[in-house]
mmCIF file of C-alpha atoms in Angstrom:
data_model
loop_
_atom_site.group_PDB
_atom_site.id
_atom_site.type_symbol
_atom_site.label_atom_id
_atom_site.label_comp_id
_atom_site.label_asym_id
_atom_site.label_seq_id
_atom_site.Cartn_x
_atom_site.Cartn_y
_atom_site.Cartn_z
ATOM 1 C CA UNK A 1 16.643 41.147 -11.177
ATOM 2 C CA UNK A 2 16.764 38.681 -7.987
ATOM 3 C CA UNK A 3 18.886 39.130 -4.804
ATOM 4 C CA UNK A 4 22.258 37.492 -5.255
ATOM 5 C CA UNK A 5 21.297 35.006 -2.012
ATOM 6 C CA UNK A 6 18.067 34.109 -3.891
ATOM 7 C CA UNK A 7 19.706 33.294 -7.128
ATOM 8 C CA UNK A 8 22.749 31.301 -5.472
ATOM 9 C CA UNK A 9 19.608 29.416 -3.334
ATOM 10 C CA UNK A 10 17.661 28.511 -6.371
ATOM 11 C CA UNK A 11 20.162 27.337 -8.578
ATOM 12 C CA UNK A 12 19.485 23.819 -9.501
ATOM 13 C CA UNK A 13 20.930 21.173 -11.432
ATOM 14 C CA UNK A 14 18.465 20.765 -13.656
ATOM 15 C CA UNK A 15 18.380 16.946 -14.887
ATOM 16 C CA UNK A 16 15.350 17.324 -17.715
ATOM 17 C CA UNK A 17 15.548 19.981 -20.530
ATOM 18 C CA UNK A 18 13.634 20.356 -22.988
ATOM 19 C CA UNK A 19 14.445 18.308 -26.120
ATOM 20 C CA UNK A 20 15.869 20.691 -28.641
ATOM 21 C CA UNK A 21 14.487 23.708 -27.774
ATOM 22 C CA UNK A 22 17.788 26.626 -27.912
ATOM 23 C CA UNK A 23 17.965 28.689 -25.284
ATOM 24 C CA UNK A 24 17.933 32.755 -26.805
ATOM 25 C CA UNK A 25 21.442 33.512 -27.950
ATOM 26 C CA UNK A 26 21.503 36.558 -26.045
ATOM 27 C CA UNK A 27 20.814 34.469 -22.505
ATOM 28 C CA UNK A 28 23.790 32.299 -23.654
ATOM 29 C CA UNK A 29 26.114 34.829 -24.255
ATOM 30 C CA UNK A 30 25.701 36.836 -21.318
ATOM 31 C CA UNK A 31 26.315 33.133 -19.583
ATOM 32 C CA UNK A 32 29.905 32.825 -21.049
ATOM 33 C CA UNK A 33 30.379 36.160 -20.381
ATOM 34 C CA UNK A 34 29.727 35.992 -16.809
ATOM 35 C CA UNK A 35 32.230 33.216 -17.038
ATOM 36 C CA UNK A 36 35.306 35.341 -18.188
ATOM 37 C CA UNK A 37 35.157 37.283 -15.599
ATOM 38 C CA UNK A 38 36.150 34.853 -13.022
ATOM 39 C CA UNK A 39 38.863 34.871 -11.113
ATOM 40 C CA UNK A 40 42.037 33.070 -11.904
ATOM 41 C CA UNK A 41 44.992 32.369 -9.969
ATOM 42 C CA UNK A 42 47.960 34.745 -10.958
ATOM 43 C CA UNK A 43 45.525 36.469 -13.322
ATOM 44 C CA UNK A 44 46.524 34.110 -16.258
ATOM 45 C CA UNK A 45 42.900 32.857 -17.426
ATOM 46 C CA UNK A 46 44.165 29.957 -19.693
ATOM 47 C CA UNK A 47 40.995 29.329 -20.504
ATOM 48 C CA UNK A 48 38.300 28.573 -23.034
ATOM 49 C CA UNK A 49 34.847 28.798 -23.299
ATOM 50 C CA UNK A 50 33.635 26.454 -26.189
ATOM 51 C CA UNK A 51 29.413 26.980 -26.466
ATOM 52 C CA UNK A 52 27.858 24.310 -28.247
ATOM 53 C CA UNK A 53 25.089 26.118 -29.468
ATOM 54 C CA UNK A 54 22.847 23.122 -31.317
ATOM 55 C CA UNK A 55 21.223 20.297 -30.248
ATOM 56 C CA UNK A 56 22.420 17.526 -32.930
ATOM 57 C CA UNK A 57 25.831 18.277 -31.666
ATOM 58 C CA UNK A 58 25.509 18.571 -28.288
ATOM 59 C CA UNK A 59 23.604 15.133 -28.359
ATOM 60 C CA UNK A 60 26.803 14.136 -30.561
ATOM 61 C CA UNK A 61 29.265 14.999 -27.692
ATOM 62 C CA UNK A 62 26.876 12.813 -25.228
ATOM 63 C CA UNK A 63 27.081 9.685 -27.197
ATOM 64 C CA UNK A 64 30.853 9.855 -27.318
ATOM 65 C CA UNK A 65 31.201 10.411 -24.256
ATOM 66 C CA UNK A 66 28.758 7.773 -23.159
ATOM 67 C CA UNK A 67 30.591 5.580 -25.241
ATOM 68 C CA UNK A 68 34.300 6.259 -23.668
ATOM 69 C CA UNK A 69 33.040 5.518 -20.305
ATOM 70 C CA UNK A 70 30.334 2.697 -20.494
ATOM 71 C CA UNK A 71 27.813 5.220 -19.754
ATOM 72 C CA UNK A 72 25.029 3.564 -21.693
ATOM 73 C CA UNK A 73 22.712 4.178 -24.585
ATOM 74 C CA UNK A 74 20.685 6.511 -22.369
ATOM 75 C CA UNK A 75 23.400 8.902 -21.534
ATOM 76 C CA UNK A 76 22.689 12.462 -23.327
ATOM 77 C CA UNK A 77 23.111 15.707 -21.263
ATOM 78 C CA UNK A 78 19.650 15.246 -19.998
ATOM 79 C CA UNK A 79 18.993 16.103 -23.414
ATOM 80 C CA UNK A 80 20.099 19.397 -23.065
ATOM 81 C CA UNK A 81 20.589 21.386 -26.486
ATOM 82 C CA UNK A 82 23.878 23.500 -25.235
ATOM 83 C CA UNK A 83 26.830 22.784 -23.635
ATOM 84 C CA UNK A 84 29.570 25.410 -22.483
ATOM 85 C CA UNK A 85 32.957 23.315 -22.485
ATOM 86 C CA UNK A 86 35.401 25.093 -19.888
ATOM 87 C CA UNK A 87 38.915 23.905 -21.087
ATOM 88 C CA UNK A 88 42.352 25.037 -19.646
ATOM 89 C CA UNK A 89 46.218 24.781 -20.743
ATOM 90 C CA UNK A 90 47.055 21.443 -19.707
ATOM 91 C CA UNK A 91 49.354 20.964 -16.955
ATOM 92 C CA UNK A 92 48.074 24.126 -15.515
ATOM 93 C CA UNK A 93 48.399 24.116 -11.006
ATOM 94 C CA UNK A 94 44.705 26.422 -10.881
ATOM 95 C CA UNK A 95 43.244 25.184 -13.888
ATOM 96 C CA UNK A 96 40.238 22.997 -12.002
ATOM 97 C CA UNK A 97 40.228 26.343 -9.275
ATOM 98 C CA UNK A 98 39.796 28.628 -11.927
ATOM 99 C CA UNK A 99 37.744 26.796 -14.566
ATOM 100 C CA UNK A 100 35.303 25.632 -11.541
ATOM 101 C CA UNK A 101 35.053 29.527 -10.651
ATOM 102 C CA UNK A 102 34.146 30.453 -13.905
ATOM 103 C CA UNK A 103 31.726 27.508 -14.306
ATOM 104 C CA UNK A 104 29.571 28.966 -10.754
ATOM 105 C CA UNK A 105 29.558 32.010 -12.380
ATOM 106 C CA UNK A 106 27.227 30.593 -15.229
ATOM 107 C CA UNK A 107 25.533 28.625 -13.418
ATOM 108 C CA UNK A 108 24.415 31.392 -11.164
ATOM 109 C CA UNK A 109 23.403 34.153 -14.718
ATOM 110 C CA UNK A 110 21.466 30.800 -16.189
ATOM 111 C CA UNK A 111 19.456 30.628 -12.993
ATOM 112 C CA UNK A 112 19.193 34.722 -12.856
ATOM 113 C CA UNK A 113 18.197 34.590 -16.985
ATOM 114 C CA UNK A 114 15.482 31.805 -16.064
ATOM 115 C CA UNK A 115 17.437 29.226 -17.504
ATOM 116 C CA UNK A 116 18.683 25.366 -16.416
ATOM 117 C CA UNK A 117 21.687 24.095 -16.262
ATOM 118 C CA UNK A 118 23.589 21.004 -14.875
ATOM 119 C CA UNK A 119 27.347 20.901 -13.882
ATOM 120 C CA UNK A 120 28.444 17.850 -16.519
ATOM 121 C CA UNK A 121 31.963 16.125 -14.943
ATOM 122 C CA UNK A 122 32.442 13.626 -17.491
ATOM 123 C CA UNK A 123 33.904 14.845 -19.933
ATOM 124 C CA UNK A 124 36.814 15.238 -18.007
ATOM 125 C CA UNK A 125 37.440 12.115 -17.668
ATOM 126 C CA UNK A 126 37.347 11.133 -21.122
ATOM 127 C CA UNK A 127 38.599 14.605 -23.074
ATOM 128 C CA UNK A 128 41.763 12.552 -24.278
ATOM 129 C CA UNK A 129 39.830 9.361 -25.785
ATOM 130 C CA UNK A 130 40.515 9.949 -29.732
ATOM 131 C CA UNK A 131 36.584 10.134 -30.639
ATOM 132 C CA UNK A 132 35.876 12.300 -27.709
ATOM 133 C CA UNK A 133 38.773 14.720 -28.617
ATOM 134 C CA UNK A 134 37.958 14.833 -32.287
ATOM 135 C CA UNK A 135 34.663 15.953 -31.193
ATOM 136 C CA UNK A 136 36.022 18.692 -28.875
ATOM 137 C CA UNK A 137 38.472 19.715 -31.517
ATOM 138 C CA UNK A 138 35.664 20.418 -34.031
ATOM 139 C CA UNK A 139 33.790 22.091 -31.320
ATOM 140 C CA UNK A 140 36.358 24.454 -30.514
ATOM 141 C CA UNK A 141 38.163 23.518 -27.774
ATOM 142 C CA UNK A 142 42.148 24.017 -28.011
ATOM 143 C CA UNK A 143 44.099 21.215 -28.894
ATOM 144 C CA UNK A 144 46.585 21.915 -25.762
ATOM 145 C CA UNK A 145 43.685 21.849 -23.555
ATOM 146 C CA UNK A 146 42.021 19.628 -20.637
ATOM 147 C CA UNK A 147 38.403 19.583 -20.642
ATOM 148 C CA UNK A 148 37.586 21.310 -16.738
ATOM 149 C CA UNK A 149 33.972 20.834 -16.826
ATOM 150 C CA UNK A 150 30.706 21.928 -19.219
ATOM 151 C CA UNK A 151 27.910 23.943 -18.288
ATOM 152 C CA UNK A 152 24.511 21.850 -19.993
ATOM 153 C CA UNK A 153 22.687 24.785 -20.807
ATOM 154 C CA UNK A 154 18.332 24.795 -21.418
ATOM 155 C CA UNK A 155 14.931 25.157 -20.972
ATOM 156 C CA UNK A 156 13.783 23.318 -17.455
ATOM 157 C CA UNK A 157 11.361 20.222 -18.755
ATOM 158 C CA UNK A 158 10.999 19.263 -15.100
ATOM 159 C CA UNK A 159 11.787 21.320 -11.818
ATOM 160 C CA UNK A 160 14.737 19.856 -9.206
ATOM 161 C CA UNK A 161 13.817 19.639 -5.676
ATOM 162 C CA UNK A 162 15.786 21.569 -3.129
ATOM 163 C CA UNK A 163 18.669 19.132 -1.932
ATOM 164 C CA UNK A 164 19.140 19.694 1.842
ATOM 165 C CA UNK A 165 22.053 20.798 3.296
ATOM 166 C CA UNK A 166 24.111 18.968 5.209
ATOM 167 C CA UNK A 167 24.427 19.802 8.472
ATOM 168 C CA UNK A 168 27.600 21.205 10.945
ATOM 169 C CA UNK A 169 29.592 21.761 7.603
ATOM 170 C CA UNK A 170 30.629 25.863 8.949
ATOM 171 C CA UNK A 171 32.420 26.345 12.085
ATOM 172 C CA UNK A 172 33.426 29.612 13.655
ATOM 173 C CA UNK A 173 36.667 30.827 15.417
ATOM 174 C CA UNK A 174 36.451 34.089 17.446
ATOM 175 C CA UNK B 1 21.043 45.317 -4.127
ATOM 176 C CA UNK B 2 22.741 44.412 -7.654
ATOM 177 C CA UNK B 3 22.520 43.083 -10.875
ATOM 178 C CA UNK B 4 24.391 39.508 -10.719
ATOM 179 C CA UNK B 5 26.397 40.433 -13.440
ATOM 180 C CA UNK B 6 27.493 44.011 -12.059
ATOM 181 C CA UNK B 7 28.338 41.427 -8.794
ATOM 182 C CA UNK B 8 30.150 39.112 -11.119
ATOM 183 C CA UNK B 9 32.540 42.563 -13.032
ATOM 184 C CA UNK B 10 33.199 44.572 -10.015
ATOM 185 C CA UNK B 11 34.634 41.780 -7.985
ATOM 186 C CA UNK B 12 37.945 42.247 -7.511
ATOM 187 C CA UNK B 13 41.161 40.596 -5.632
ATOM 188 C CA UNK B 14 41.490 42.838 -3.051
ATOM 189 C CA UNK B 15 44.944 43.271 -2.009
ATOM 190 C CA UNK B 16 45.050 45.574 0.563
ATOM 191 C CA UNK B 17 42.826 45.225 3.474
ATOM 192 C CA UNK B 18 42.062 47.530 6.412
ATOM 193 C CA UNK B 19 44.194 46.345 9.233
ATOM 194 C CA UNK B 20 42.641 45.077 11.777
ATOM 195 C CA UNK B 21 38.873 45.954 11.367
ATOM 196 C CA UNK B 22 36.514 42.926 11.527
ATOM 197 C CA UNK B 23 33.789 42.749 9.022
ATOM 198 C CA UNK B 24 30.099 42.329 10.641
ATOM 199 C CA UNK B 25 29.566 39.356 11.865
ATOM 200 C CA UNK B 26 26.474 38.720 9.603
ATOM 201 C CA UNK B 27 27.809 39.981 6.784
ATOM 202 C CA UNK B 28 30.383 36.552 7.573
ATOM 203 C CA UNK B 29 27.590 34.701 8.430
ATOM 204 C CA UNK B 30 26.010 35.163 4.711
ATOM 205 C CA UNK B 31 29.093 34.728 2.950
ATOM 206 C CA UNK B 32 29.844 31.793 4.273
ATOM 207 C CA UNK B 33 26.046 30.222 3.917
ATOM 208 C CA UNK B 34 26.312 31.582 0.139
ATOM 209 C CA UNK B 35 29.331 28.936 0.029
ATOM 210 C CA UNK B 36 27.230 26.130 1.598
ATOM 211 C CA UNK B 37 24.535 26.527 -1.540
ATOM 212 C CA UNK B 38 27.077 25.734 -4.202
ATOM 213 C CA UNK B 39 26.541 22.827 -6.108
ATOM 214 C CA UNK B 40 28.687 19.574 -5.300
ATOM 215 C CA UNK B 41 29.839 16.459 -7.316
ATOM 216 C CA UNK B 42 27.226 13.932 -6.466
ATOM 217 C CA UNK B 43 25.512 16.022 -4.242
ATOM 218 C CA UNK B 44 28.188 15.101 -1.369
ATOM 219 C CA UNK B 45 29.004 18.118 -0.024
ATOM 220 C CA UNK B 46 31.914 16.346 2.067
ATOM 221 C CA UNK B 47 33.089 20.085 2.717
ATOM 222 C CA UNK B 48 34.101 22.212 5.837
ATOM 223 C CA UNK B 49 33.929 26.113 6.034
ATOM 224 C CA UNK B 50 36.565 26.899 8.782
ATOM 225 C CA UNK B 51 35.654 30.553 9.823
ATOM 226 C CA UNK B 52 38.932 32.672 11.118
ATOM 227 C CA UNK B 53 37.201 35.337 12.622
ATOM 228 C CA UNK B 54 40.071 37.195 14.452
ATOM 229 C CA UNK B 55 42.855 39.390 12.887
ATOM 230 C CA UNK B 56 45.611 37.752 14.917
ATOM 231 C CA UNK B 57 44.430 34.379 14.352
ATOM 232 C CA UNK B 58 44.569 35.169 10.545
ATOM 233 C CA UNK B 59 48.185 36.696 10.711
ATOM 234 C CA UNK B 60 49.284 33.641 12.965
ATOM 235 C CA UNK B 61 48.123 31.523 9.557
ATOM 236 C CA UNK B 62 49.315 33.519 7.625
ATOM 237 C CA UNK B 63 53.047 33.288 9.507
ATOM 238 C CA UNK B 64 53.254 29.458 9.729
ATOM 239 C CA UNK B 65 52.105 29.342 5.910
ATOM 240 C CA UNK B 66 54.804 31.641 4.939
ATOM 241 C CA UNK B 67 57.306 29.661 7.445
ATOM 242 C CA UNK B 68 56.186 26.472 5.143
ATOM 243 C CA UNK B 69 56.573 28.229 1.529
ATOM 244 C CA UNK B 70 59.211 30.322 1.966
ATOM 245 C CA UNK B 71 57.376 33.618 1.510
ATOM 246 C CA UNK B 72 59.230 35.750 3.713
ATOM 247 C CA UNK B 73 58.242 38.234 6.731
ATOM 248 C CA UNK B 74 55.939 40.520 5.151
ATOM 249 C CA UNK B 75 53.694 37.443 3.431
ATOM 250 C CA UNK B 76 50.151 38.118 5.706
ATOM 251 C CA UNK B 77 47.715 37.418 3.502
ATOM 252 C CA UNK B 78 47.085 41.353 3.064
ATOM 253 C CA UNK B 79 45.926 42.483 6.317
ATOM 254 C CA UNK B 80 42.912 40.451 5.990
ATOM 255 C CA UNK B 81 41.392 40.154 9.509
ATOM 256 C CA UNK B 82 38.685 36.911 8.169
ATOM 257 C CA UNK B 83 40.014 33.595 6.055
ATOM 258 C CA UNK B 84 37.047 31.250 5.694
ATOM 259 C CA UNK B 85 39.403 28.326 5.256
ATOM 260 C CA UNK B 86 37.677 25.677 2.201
ATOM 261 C CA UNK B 87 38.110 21.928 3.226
ATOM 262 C CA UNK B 88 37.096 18.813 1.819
ATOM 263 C CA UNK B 89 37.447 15.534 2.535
ATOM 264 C CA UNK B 90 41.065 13.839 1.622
ATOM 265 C CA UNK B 91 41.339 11.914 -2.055
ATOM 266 C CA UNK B 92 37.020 12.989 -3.024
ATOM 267 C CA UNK B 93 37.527 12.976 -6.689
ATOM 268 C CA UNK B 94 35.452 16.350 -7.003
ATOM 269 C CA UNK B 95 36.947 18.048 -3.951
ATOM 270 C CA UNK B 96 38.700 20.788 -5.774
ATOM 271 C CA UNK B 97 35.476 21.667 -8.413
ATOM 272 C CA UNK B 98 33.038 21.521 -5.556
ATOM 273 C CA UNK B 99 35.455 23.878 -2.956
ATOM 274 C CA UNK B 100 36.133 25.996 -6.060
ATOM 275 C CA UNK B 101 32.376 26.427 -6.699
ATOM 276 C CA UNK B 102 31.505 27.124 -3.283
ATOM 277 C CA UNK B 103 34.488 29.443 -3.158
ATOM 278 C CA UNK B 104 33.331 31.922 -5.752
ATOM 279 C CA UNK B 105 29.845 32.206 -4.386
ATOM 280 C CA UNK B 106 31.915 33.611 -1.740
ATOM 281 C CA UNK B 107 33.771 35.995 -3.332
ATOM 282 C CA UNK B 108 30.686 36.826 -4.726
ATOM 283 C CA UNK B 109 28.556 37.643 -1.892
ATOM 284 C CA UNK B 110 31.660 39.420 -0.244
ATOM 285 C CA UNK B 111 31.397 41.734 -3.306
ATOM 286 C CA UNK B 112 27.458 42.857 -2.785
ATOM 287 C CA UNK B 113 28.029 42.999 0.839
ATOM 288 C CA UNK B 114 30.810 45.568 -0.203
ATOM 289 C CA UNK B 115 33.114 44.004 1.612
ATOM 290 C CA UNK B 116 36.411 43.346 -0.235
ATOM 291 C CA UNK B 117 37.629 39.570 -0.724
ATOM 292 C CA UNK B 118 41.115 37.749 -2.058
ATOM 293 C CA UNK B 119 41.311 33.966 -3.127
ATOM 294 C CA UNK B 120 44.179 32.726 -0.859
ATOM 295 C CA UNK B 121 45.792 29.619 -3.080
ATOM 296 C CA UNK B 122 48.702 28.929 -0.829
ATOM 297 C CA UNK B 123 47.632 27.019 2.386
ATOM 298 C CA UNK B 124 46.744 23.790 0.278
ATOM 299 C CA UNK B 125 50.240 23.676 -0.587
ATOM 300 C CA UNK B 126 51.220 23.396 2.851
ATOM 301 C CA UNK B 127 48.354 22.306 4.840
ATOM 302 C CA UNK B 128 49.836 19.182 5.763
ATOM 303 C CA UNK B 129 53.380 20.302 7.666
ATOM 304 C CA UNK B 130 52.994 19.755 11.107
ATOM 305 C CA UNK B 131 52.887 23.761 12.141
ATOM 306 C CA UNK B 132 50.289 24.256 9.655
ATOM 307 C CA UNK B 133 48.165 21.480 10.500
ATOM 308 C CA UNK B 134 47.631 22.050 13.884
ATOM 309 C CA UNK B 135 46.944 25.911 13.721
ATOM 310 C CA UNK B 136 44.101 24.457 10.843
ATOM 311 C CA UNK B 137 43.058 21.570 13.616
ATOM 312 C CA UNK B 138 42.722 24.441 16.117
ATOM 313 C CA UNK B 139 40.687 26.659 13.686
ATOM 314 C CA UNK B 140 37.736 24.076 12.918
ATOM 315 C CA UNK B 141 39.552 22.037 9.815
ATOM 316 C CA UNK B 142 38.731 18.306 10.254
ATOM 317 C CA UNK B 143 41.919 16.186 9.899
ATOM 318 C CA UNK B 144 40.434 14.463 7.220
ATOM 319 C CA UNK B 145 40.228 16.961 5.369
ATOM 320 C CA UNK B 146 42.466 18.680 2.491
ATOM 321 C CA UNK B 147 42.597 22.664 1.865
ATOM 322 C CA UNK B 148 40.891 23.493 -1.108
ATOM 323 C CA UNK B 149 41.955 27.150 -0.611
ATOM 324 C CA UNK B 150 40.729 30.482 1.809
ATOM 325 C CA UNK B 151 38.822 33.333 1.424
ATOM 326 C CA UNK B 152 40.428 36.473 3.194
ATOM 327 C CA UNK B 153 38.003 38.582 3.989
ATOM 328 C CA UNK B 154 37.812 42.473 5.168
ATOM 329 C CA UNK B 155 37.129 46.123 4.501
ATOM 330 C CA UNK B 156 38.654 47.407 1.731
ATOM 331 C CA UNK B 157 42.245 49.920 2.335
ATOM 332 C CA UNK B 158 42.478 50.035 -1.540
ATOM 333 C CA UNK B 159 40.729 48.939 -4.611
ATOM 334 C CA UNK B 160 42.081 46.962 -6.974
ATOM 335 C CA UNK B 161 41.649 48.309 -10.579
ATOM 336 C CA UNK B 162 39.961 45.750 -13.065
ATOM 337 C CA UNK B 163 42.558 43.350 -14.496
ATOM 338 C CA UNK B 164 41.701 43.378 -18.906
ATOM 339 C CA UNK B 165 40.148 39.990 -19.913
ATOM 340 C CA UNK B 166 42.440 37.721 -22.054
ATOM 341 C CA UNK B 167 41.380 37.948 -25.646
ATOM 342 C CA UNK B 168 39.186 35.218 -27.761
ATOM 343 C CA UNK B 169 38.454 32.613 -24.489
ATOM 344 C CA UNK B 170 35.372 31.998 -26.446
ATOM 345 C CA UNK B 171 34.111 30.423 -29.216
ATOM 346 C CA UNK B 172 30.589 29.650 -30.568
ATOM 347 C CA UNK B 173 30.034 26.441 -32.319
ATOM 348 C CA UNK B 174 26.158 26.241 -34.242
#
């Protein structure tokens, strides 16, 4: 059990997992969970929480992704085994607020459970491209749904240097 | 000191604040640096953390938003004496994930201070009529800058009971 300023300090986005190697189920689902109880703006948490929980597919999701957006042959999740889709009701005004809440939240319990993860924006971008949605479809994610965000979820392969803040970003008024 | 995800259930939306009484100053000071530690699109962090750290300050806000909106006298943004106004630089595509992010460490930290904490939504709406603007120019927000949203901050006059989570928001995919 770390301090809460510790764990939100030593978060990292962790760009090397360990190839195939499945995080413990429990450590996943106490993830998501932390993610449902985000907050959401009028309460209305039109949201869903899709876990890829398998390596194959996750990998899957990568390569039609990559595909959509000329990402290259390279392009997998940093070969991360499990990704947590965030999707909201489309046409939603707090959908990105809320679904970006609910993504810190995991972000922060995979860093407290010893875990990496990696904030993955592209699917956004792509979540309507027929292959990609068939994929997201299969993989749970409601068919009236925009993909927010997804949480790549693993075992740390390689450690991420502290990125340094930048500076004169908080200002005070007395 | 608390486990993250006791942190993560017991926040609540405070809604009632204690008029008036300003949190500690450092208790501010490490809210607002759990914000700066949030991760950020690209690693940009092309945000600004706008304390308001004066209970008339906050209501004057709070008036010229309401003026803007439409919300009527009594719209004050609950008594809260502290908004840590979220800005981020105008048309960044990941502006409202990163601010988001950022945000809920916030709310977050507010929580295991024991300090109570609201997301405040409406001042993006509105941050760009005139009145608005310049109280947010005179407060620390850059003009190039959008709001992504505020953090009212304060003691707690009343605690919010725990809103039920929404029903099958997650689905596991092997």
């Amino acid at each position: 059990m770390s301090n809460l300023m510790d764990i939100i300090k030593n978060r990292r986005s962790t760009r090397a997992f360990v190839e195939g190697k499945l995080p413990e189920r429990e450590k996943i689902e106490k993830i998501v969970e932390a993610a449902t109880w985000a907050p959401t703006g009028m309460g209305k948490q039109l949201w869903h929480f899709s876990v890829v929980y398998n390596a194959e597919k996750s990998l899957q999701l990568a390569k039609a992704v990559s595909k959509a957006l000329n990402r290259g042959e390279d392009y997998n999740f940093y070969n991360s085994p499990v990704q947590i889709i965030v999707s909201y009701k489309r046409d939603e005004k707090h959908a990105f607020l809320d679904g970006s809440a609910a993504m810190q939240n995991m972000l922060l319990m995979a860093e407290d459970l010893g875990r990496g993860s990696c904030w993955i924006n592209q699917i956004r971008d792509c979540c309507d491209e027929p292959e990609v949605r068939e994929l997201l479809t299969s993989y749970g994610v409601p068919k009236d749904h925009i993909v927010i965000c997804s949480a790549a979820i693993g075992y740390i392969e390689k450690e991420t240097p502290a990125k340094p803040r930048m500076e004169n970003t908080v200002s005070f008024n007395d």
